[in-house]
Structure formats: C-alpha cells, structure tokens
Short mmCIF file of C-alpha atoms in Angstrom, two decimals:
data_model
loop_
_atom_site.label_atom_id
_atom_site.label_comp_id
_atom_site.label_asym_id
_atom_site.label_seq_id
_atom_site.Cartn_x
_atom_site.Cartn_y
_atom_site.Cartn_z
CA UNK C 1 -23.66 13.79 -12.22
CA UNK C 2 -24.26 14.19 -8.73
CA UNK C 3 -26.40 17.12 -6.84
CA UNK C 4 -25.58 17.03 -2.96
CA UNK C 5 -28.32 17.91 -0.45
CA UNK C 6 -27.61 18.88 3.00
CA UNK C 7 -29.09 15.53 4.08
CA UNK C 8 -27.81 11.89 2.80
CA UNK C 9 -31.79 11.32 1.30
CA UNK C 10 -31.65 14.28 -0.58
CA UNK C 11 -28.95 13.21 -3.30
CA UNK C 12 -30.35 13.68 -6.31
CA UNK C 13 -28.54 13.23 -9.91
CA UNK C 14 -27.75 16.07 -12.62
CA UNK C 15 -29.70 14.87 -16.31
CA UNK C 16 -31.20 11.68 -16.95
CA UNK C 17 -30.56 9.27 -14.68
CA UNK C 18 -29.28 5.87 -15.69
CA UNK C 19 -30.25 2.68 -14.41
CA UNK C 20 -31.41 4.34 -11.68
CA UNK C 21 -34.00 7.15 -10.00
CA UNK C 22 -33.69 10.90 -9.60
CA UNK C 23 -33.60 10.73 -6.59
CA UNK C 24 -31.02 8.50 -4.73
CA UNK C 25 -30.15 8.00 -1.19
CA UNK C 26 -26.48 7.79 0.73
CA UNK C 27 -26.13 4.42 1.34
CA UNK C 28 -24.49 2.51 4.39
CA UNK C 29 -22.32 0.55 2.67
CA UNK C 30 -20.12 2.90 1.10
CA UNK C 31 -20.28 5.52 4.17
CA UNK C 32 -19.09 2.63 6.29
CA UNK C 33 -15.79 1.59 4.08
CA UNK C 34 -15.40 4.85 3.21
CA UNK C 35 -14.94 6.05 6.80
CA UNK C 36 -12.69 3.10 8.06
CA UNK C 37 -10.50 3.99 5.39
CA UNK C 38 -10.36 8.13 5.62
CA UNK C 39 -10.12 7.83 9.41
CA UNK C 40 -12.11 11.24 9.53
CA UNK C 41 -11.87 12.79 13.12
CA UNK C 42 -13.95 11.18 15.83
CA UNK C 43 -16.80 13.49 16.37
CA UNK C 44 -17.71 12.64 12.39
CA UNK C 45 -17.91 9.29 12.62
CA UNK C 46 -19.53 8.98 16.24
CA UNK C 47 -22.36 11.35 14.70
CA UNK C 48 -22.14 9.19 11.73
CA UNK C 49 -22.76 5.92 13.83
CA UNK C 50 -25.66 7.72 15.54
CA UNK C 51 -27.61 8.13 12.68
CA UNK C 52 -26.94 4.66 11.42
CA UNK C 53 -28.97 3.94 14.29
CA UNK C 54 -31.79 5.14 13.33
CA UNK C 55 -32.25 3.00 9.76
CA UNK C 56 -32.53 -0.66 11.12
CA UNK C 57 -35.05 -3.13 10.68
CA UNK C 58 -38.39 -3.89 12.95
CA UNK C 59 -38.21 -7.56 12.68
CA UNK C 60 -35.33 -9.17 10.94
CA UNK C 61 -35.91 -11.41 8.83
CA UNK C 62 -38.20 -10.63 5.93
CA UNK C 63 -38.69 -7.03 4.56
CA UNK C 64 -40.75 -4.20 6.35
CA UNK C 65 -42.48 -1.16 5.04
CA UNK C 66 -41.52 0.93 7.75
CA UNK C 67 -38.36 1.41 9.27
CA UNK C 68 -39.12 2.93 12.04
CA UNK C 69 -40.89 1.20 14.16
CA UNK C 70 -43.65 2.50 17.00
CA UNK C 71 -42.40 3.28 20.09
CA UNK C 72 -44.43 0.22 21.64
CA UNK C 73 -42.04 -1.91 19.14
CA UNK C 74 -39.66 -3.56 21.77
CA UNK C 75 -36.25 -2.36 21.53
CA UNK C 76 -34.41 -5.30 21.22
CA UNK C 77 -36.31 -6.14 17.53
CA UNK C 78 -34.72 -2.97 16.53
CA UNK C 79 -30.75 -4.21 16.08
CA UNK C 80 -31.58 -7.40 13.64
CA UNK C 81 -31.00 -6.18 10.43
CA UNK C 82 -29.38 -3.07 9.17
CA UNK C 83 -31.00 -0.99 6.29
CA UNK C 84 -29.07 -0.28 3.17
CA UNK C 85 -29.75 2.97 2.14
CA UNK C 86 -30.33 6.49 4.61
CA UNK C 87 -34.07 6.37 3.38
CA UNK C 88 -36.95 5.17 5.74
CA UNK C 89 -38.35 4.72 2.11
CA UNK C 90 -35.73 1.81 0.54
CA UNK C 91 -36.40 -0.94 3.44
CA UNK C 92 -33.21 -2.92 2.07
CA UNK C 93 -30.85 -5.18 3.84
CA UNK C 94 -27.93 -6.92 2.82
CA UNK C 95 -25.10 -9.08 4.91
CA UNK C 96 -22.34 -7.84 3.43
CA UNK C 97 -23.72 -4.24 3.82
CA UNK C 98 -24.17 -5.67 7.65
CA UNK C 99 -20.29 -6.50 7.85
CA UNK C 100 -19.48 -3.41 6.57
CA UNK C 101 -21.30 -1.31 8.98
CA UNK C 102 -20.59 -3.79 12.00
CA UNK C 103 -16.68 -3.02 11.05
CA UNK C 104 -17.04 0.58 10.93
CA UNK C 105 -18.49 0.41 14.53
CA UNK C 106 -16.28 -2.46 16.06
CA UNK C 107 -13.64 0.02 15.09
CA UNK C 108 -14.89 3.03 16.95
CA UNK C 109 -15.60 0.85 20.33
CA UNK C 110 -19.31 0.07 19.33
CA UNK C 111 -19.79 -3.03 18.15
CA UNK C 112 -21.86 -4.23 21.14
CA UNK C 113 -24.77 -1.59 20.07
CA UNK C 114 -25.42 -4.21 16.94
CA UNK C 115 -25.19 -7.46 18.98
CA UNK C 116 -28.07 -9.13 17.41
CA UNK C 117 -27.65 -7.79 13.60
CA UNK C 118 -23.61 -9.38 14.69
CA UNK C 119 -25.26 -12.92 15.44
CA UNK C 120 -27.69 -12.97 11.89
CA UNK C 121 -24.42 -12.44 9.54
CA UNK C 122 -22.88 -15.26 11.70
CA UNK C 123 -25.64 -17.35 10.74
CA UNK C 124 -25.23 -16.53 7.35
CA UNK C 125 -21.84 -17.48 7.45
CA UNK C 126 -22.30 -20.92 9.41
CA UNK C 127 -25.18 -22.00 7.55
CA UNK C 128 -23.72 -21.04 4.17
CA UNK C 129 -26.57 -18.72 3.26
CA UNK C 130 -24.03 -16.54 1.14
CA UNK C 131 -22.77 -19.29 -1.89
CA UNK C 132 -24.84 -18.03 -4.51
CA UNK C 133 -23.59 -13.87 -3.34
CA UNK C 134 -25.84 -11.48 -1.94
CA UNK C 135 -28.79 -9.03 -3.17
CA UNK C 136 -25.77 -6.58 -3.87
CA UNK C 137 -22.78 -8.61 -4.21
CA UNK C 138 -21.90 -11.07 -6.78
CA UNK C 139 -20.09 -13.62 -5.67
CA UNK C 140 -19.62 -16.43 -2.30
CA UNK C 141 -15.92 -14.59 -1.61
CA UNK C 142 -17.14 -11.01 -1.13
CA UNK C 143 -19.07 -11.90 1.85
CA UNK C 144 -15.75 -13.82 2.90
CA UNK C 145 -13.37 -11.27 2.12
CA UNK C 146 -15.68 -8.82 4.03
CA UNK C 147 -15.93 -11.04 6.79
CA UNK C 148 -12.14 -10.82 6.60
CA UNK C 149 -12.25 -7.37 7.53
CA UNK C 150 -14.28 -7.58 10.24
CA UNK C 151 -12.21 -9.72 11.96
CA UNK C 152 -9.15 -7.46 11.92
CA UNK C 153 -11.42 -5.04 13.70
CA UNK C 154 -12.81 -7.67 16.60
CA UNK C 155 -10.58 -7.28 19.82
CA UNK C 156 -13.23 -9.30 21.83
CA UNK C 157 -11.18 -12.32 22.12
CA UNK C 158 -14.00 -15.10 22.20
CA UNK C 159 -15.62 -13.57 19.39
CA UNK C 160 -12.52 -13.29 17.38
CA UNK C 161 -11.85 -17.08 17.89
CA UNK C 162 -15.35 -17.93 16.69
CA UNK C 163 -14.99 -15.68 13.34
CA UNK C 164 -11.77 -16.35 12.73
CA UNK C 165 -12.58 -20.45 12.92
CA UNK C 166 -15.23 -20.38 10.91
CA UNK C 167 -13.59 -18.44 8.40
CA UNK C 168 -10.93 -20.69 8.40
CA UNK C 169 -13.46 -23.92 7.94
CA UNK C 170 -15.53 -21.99 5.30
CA UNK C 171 -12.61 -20.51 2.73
CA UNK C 172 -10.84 -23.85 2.93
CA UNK C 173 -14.04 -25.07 1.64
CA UNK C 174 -13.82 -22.82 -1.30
CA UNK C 175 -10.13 -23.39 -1.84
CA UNK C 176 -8.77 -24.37 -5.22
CA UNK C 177 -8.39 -23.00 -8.83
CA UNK C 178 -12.10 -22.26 -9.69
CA UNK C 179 -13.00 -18.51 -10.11
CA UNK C 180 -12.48 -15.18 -11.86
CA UNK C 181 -9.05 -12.86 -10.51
CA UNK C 182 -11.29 -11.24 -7.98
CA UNK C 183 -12.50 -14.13 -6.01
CA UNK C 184 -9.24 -15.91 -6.42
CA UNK C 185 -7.58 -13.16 -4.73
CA UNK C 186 -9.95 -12.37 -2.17
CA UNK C 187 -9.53 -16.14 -1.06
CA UNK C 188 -5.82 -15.85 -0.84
CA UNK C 189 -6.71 -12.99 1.21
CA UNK C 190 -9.14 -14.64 3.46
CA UNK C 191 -6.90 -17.83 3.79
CA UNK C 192 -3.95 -15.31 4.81
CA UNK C 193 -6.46 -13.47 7.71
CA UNK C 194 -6.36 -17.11 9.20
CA UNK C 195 -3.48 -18.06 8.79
CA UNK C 196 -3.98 -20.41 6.01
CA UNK C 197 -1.55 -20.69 2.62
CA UNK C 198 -3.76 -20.96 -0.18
CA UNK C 199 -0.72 -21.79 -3.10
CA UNK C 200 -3.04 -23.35 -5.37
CA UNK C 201 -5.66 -19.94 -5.64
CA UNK C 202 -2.16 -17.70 -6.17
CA UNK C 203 -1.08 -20.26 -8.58
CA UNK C 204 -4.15 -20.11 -10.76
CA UNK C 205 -4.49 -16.02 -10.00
CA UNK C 206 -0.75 -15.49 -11.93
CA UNK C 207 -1.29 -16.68 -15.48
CA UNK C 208 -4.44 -14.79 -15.44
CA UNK C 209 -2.19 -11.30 -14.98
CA UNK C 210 -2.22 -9.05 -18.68
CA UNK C 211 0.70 -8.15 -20.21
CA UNK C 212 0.54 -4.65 -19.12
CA UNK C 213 0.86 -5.72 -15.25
CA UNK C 214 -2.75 -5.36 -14.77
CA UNK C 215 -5.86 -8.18 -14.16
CA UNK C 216 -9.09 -7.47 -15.95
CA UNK C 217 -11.94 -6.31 -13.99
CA UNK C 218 -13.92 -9.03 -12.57
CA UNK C 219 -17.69 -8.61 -10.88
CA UNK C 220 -17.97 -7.60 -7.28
CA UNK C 221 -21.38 -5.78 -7.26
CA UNK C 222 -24.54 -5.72 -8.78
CA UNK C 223 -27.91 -3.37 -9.14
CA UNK C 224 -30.31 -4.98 -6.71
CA UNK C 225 -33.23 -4.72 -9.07
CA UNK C 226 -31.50 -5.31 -12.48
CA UNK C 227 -29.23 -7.30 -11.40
CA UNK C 228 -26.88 -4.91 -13.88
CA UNK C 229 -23.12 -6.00 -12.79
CA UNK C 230 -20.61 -3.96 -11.68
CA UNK C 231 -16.80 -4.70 -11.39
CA UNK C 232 -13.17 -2.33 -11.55
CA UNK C 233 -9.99 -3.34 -12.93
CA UNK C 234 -8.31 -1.21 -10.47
CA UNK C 235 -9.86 -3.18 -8.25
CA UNK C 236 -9.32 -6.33 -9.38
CA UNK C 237 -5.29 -5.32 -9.75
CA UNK C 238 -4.88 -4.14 -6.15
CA UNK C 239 -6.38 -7.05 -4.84
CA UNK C 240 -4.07 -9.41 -6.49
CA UNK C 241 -1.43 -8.08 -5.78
CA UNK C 242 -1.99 -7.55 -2.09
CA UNK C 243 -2.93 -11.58 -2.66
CA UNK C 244 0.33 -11.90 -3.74
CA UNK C 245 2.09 -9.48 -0.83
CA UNK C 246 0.28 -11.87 1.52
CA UNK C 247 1.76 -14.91 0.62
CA UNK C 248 5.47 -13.53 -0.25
CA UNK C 249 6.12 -10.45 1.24
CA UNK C 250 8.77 -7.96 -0.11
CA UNK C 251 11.76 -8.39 1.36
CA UNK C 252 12.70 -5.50 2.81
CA UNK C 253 15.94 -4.06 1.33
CA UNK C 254 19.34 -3.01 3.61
CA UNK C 255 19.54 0.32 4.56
CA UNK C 256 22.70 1.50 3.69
CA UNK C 257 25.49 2.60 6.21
CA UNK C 258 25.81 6.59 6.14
CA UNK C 259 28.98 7.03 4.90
CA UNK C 260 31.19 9.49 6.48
CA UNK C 261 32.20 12.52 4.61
CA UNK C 262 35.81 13.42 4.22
CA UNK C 263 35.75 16.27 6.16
CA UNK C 264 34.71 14.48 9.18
CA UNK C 265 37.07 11.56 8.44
CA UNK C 266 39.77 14.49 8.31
CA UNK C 267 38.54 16.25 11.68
CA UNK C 268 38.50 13.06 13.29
CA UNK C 269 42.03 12.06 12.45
CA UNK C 270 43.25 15.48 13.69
CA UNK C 271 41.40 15.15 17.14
CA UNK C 272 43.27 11.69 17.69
CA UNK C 273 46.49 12.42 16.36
CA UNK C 274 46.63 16.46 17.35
CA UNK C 275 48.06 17.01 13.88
CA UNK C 276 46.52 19.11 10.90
CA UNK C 277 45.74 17.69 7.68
CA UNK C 278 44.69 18.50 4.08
CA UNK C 279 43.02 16.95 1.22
CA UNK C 280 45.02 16.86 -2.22
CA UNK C 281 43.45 16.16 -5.71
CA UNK C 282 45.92 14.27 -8.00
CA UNK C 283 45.50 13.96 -11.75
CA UNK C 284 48.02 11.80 -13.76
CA UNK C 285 49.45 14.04 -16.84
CA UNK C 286 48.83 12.21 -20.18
CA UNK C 287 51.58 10.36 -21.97
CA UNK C 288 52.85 11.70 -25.00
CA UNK C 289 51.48 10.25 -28.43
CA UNK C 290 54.02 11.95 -30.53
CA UNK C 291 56.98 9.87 -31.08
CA UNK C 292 60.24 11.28 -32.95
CA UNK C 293 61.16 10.34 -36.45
CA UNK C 294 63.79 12.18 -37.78
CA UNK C 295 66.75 14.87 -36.36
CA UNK C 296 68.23 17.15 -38.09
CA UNK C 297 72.12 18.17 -37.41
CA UNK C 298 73.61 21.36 -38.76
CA UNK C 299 77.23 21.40 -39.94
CA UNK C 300 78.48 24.40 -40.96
CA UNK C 301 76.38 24.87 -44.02
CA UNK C 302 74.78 21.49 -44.73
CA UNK C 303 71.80 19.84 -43.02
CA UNK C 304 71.83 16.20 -42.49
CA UNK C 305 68.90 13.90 -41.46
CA UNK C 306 70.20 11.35 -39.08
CA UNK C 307 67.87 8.46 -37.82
CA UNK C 308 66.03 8.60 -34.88
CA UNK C 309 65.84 5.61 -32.72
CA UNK C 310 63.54 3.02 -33.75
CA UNK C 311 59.86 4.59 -33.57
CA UNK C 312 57.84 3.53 -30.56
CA UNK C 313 54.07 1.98 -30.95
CA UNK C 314 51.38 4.76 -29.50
CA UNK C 315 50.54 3.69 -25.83
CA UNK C 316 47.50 2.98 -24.85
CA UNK C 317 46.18 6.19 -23.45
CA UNK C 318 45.88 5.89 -19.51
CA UNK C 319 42.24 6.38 -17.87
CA UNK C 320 42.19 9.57 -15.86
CA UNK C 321 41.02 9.64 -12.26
CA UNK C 322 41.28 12.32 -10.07
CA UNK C 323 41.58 11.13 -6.60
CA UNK C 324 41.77 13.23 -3.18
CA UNK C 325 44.59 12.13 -1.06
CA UNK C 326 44.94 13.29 2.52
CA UNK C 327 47.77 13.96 4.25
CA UNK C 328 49.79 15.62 7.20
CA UNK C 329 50.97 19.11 6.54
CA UNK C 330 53.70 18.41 9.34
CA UNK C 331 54.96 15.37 6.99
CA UNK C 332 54.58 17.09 4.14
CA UNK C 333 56.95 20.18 5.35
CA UNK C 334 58.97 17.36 6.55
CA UNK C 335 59.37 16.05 2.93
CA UNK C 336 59.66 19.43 1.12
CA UNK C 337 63.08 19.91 3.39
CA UNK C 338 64.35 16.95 2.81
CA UNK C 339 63.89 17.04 -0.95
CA UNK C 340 65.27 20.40 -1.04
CA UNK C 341 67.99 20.25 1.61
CA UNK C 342 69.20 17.17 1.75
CA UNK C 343 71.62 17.04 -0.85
CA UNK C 344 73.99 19.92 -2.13
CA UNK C 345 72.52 22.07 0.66
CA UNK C 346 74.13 23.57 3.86
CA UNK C 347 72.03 22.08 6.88
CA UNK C 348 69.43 24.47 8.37
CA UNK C 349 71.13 27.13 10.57
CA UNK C 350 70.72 26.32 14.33
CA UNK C 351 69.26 28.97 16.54
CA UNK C 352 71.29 30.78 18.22
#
C-alpha cells in the first residue's frame, strides 16, 4: 500500500515493500500519460510541466550524480535528457519516458522548451537504438507505439513529416507475424498512425484471442534493476481491439426515423382537411367452437330428437389484434344516418 506525502519524493509504501524501497518517488512517466489522458484543468498541468523542469539531465548522454546542475552549467546542457523519477536522488533516463513527457508538453503548447531532449529520442529512433526495448520497457514496439502518440500531438508541420516518415520506414521494418498480442497490436497501431495497413500483424493477432474474448497479458514493462517483468491483460485486450477498430472500423448503424405519434398524425390531418377525427380500437369477436348436435322438438307430450345438420370441423381459432383505426366523426354521423334512416324511415324533417 501506498502512503502519499505532500511532495511527489515523499511517497513512501505501507508494510514491507516488495521488489522495491520504502521510499519511492512519483515518476514522470506515469504523471505524463496520466495527465494527457485526465485532461485535468490547465493551471495543474502548467504547474505540473514546471516542475518537470527542474529534473533533467546535466549532460546527456551517460548518467550524472547530480541533477541539478551549478548555475555556471550552461543552460542549453540542461534540456538533453529527461529524468525518470521526481528525485534529484534516482538520476534515471529512459526514451520512452522522454516521449511520454515530450507528448504531455507538445500538448499543452510546450514542446519547444525540450528541443534538444526532442532531437536525442529522434536519434534513437533513426539509428535504431530501441530494438532490444528500453531500461523500462520490454520490447522494440513500445518505443514505436509511444512514438505513435507523440505524433498525434505534433502540429509543427515539418516536424510532423519527419516523425511520421520515419515511423513509417521503421514499423514497416518490423512488419510481419513475429511477436506476442501486445507488440502485434501496437504495430497495427503504429502502421495505422501512418497510414500504413498492416493485414498480416492483425492476421496473426486474431487466432491468438481466448475464448472468453480476451488476449493474455503480454510484457510491456520491466523493473530497471531486476529486470522483474511487468505486463496487463486488460491491457493487452484494449489494445487489440483498438488494432482491430483501426483497420475495420464499426460501421456506424442508421439512426432510425422518429416516427410520428398518432396524435400528431391525427392533428395534422385535421389542420389540412378542417375536419375532426377520432381514433377507434377494433377487436374481432371469437368464432364459436361449439357446434350443434342434436334438437329436440316437443309434440304434445312426446320429445323427439331430430338430426342436426351435419356437424361442422372446429375452426381454426383466429389471431386477435387490436388495431386503432381513425376516422372522421363528420363521416361517421354521415354513416350512422344512413344506416338508420335510409330504409323504412321517414326522411329527416326539413327546417322550417
């Protein structure tokens, strides 16, 4: 269990901590993805982003003690590398935990602040510096799929055609049906970002689906000192099937047409026609099942059975629907006097 400080370096775990210290930092990572998803208000995440400041790297390339730097340091030394963890103590860097944070601030207006730490994960992905995964991540396609993400937050135009090309040159490199669910469906993914159709991944990500729906977990992350592995079935799941969404969308279904109620049917055919109308419900009565046998006659004093006409089979008994039927009362009083009147009836007086 978790005990929250005020500050992210004062986290500190409940009992015996597992595979880890008592005392564990907020890391960057996380806080990045997590806040491009939640979408907190702005003020959060700007005084998020200025604190991320403060954790980056004096020189860029190999590991430093401190991570703060004297002031004589020059500045532009200071935006290499980002640090892992909220801890001047746990000097750690990662490129995928550099994509992360470089999406979280490309999608609050700020990517320019981490120009140079943009350029190094660049390199890494030209020169192919992420096949064998990363101090954190397992696997080639994280970095991709991460990538992937950063390039839906880009709106710099020339930087979005450099990403997105050599994404598009570096997952059709990786195409084809090698890999667990996780990295097959992150390079479906990938390929879809560019606009690539990667069948042949989807193909080989379907037969590896369980009979419940699901995909078993596969490994995305691992402890950077154990090198302990980490991976989520829920995980796994969602990303297929968002592989799959990709590549063939849901169609969306017709919406049906309201249907106008009776009533308003009713109101409307009384506006056009100035007449008034009503709705009737109409039930058929139910044929009689009992046919007649026998009949008796009475003759003074003796009874005699006669013979009833030749019995009829039982009918089928008739469905029963009850139907509205709407008509004009002015017909309808038309009918009733003709029914009534027309026929061994004097004609309606005139007025006199």
């Amino acid at each position: 269990m978790w005990r929250y400080g005020r500050n992210p370096s004062d986290y500190r775990i409940i009992g015996q901590p597992v595979f880890t210290t008592d005392r564990f930092p907020a890391d960057l990572d996380t806080t990045s993805i997590g806040l491009t998803v939640t979408q907190p208000d702005d003020h959060v995440v700007q005084s998020v982003l200025d604190e991320m400041l403060q954790y980056l790297t004096g020189d860029g390339i190999t590991m430093v003690n401190r991570c703060h730097p004297e002031p004589r340091t020059p500045c532009h030394k200071l935006i290499l590398f980002r640090q892992t963890y909220f801890d001047a103590e746990r000097p750690r860097t990662d490129p995928i935990v550099c994509l992360n944070v470089l999406s979280l601030f490309y999608s609050r207006g700020r990517g320019h602040e981490l120009a140079n730490t943009l350029e190094w994960v660049l390199g890494v992905l030209e020169h192919r510096a992420y096949l064998d995964g990363t101090r954190y991540y397992e696997t080639a396609e994280c970095f991709l799929f991460f990538s992937a993400r950063l390039l839906h937050r880009v709106r710099n135009e020339a930087l979005h055609a450099r990403l997105s090309q050599l994404l598009r040159d570096r997952v059709l490199e990786r195409a084809g049906p090698s890999g667990d669910a996780l990295a097959l469906a992150m390079r479906v993914l990938v390929g879809a970002a560019v606009g690539l159709r990667l069948e042949r991944d989807l193909a080989a990500l379907l037969p590896l689906q369980c009979e419940d729906g699901g995909w078993e977990p596969s490994w995305i992350y691992k402890y950077g000192s154990s090198d302990i592995k980490i991976g989520n079935r829920g995980l796994t799941t969602a990303l297929a099937l968002n592989a799959i969404a990709a590549l063939y969308p849901p169609q969306p279904q017709p919406q049906p047409q309201p249907q106008i109620q009776p009533q308003q049917e009713q109101k409307q055919e009384e506006e056009k026609t100035g007449e008034s109308f009503c709705t009737v419900e109409m039930t058929p009565l139910p044929l009689s099942q009992s046919p007649v046998t026998v009949t008796s006659v009475k003759h003074g004093s003796t009874t005699t059975g006669l013979s009833s006409s030749p019995s009829l089979p039982l009918l089928p008994q008739a469905r029963r629907q009850t139907r509205g039927v709407t008509i004009s009362l002015k017909a309808f009083a038309k009918g009733v006097y003709a029914f009534l009147f027309s026929r061994n009836a004097s004609p309606m007086p005139s007025q006199t």
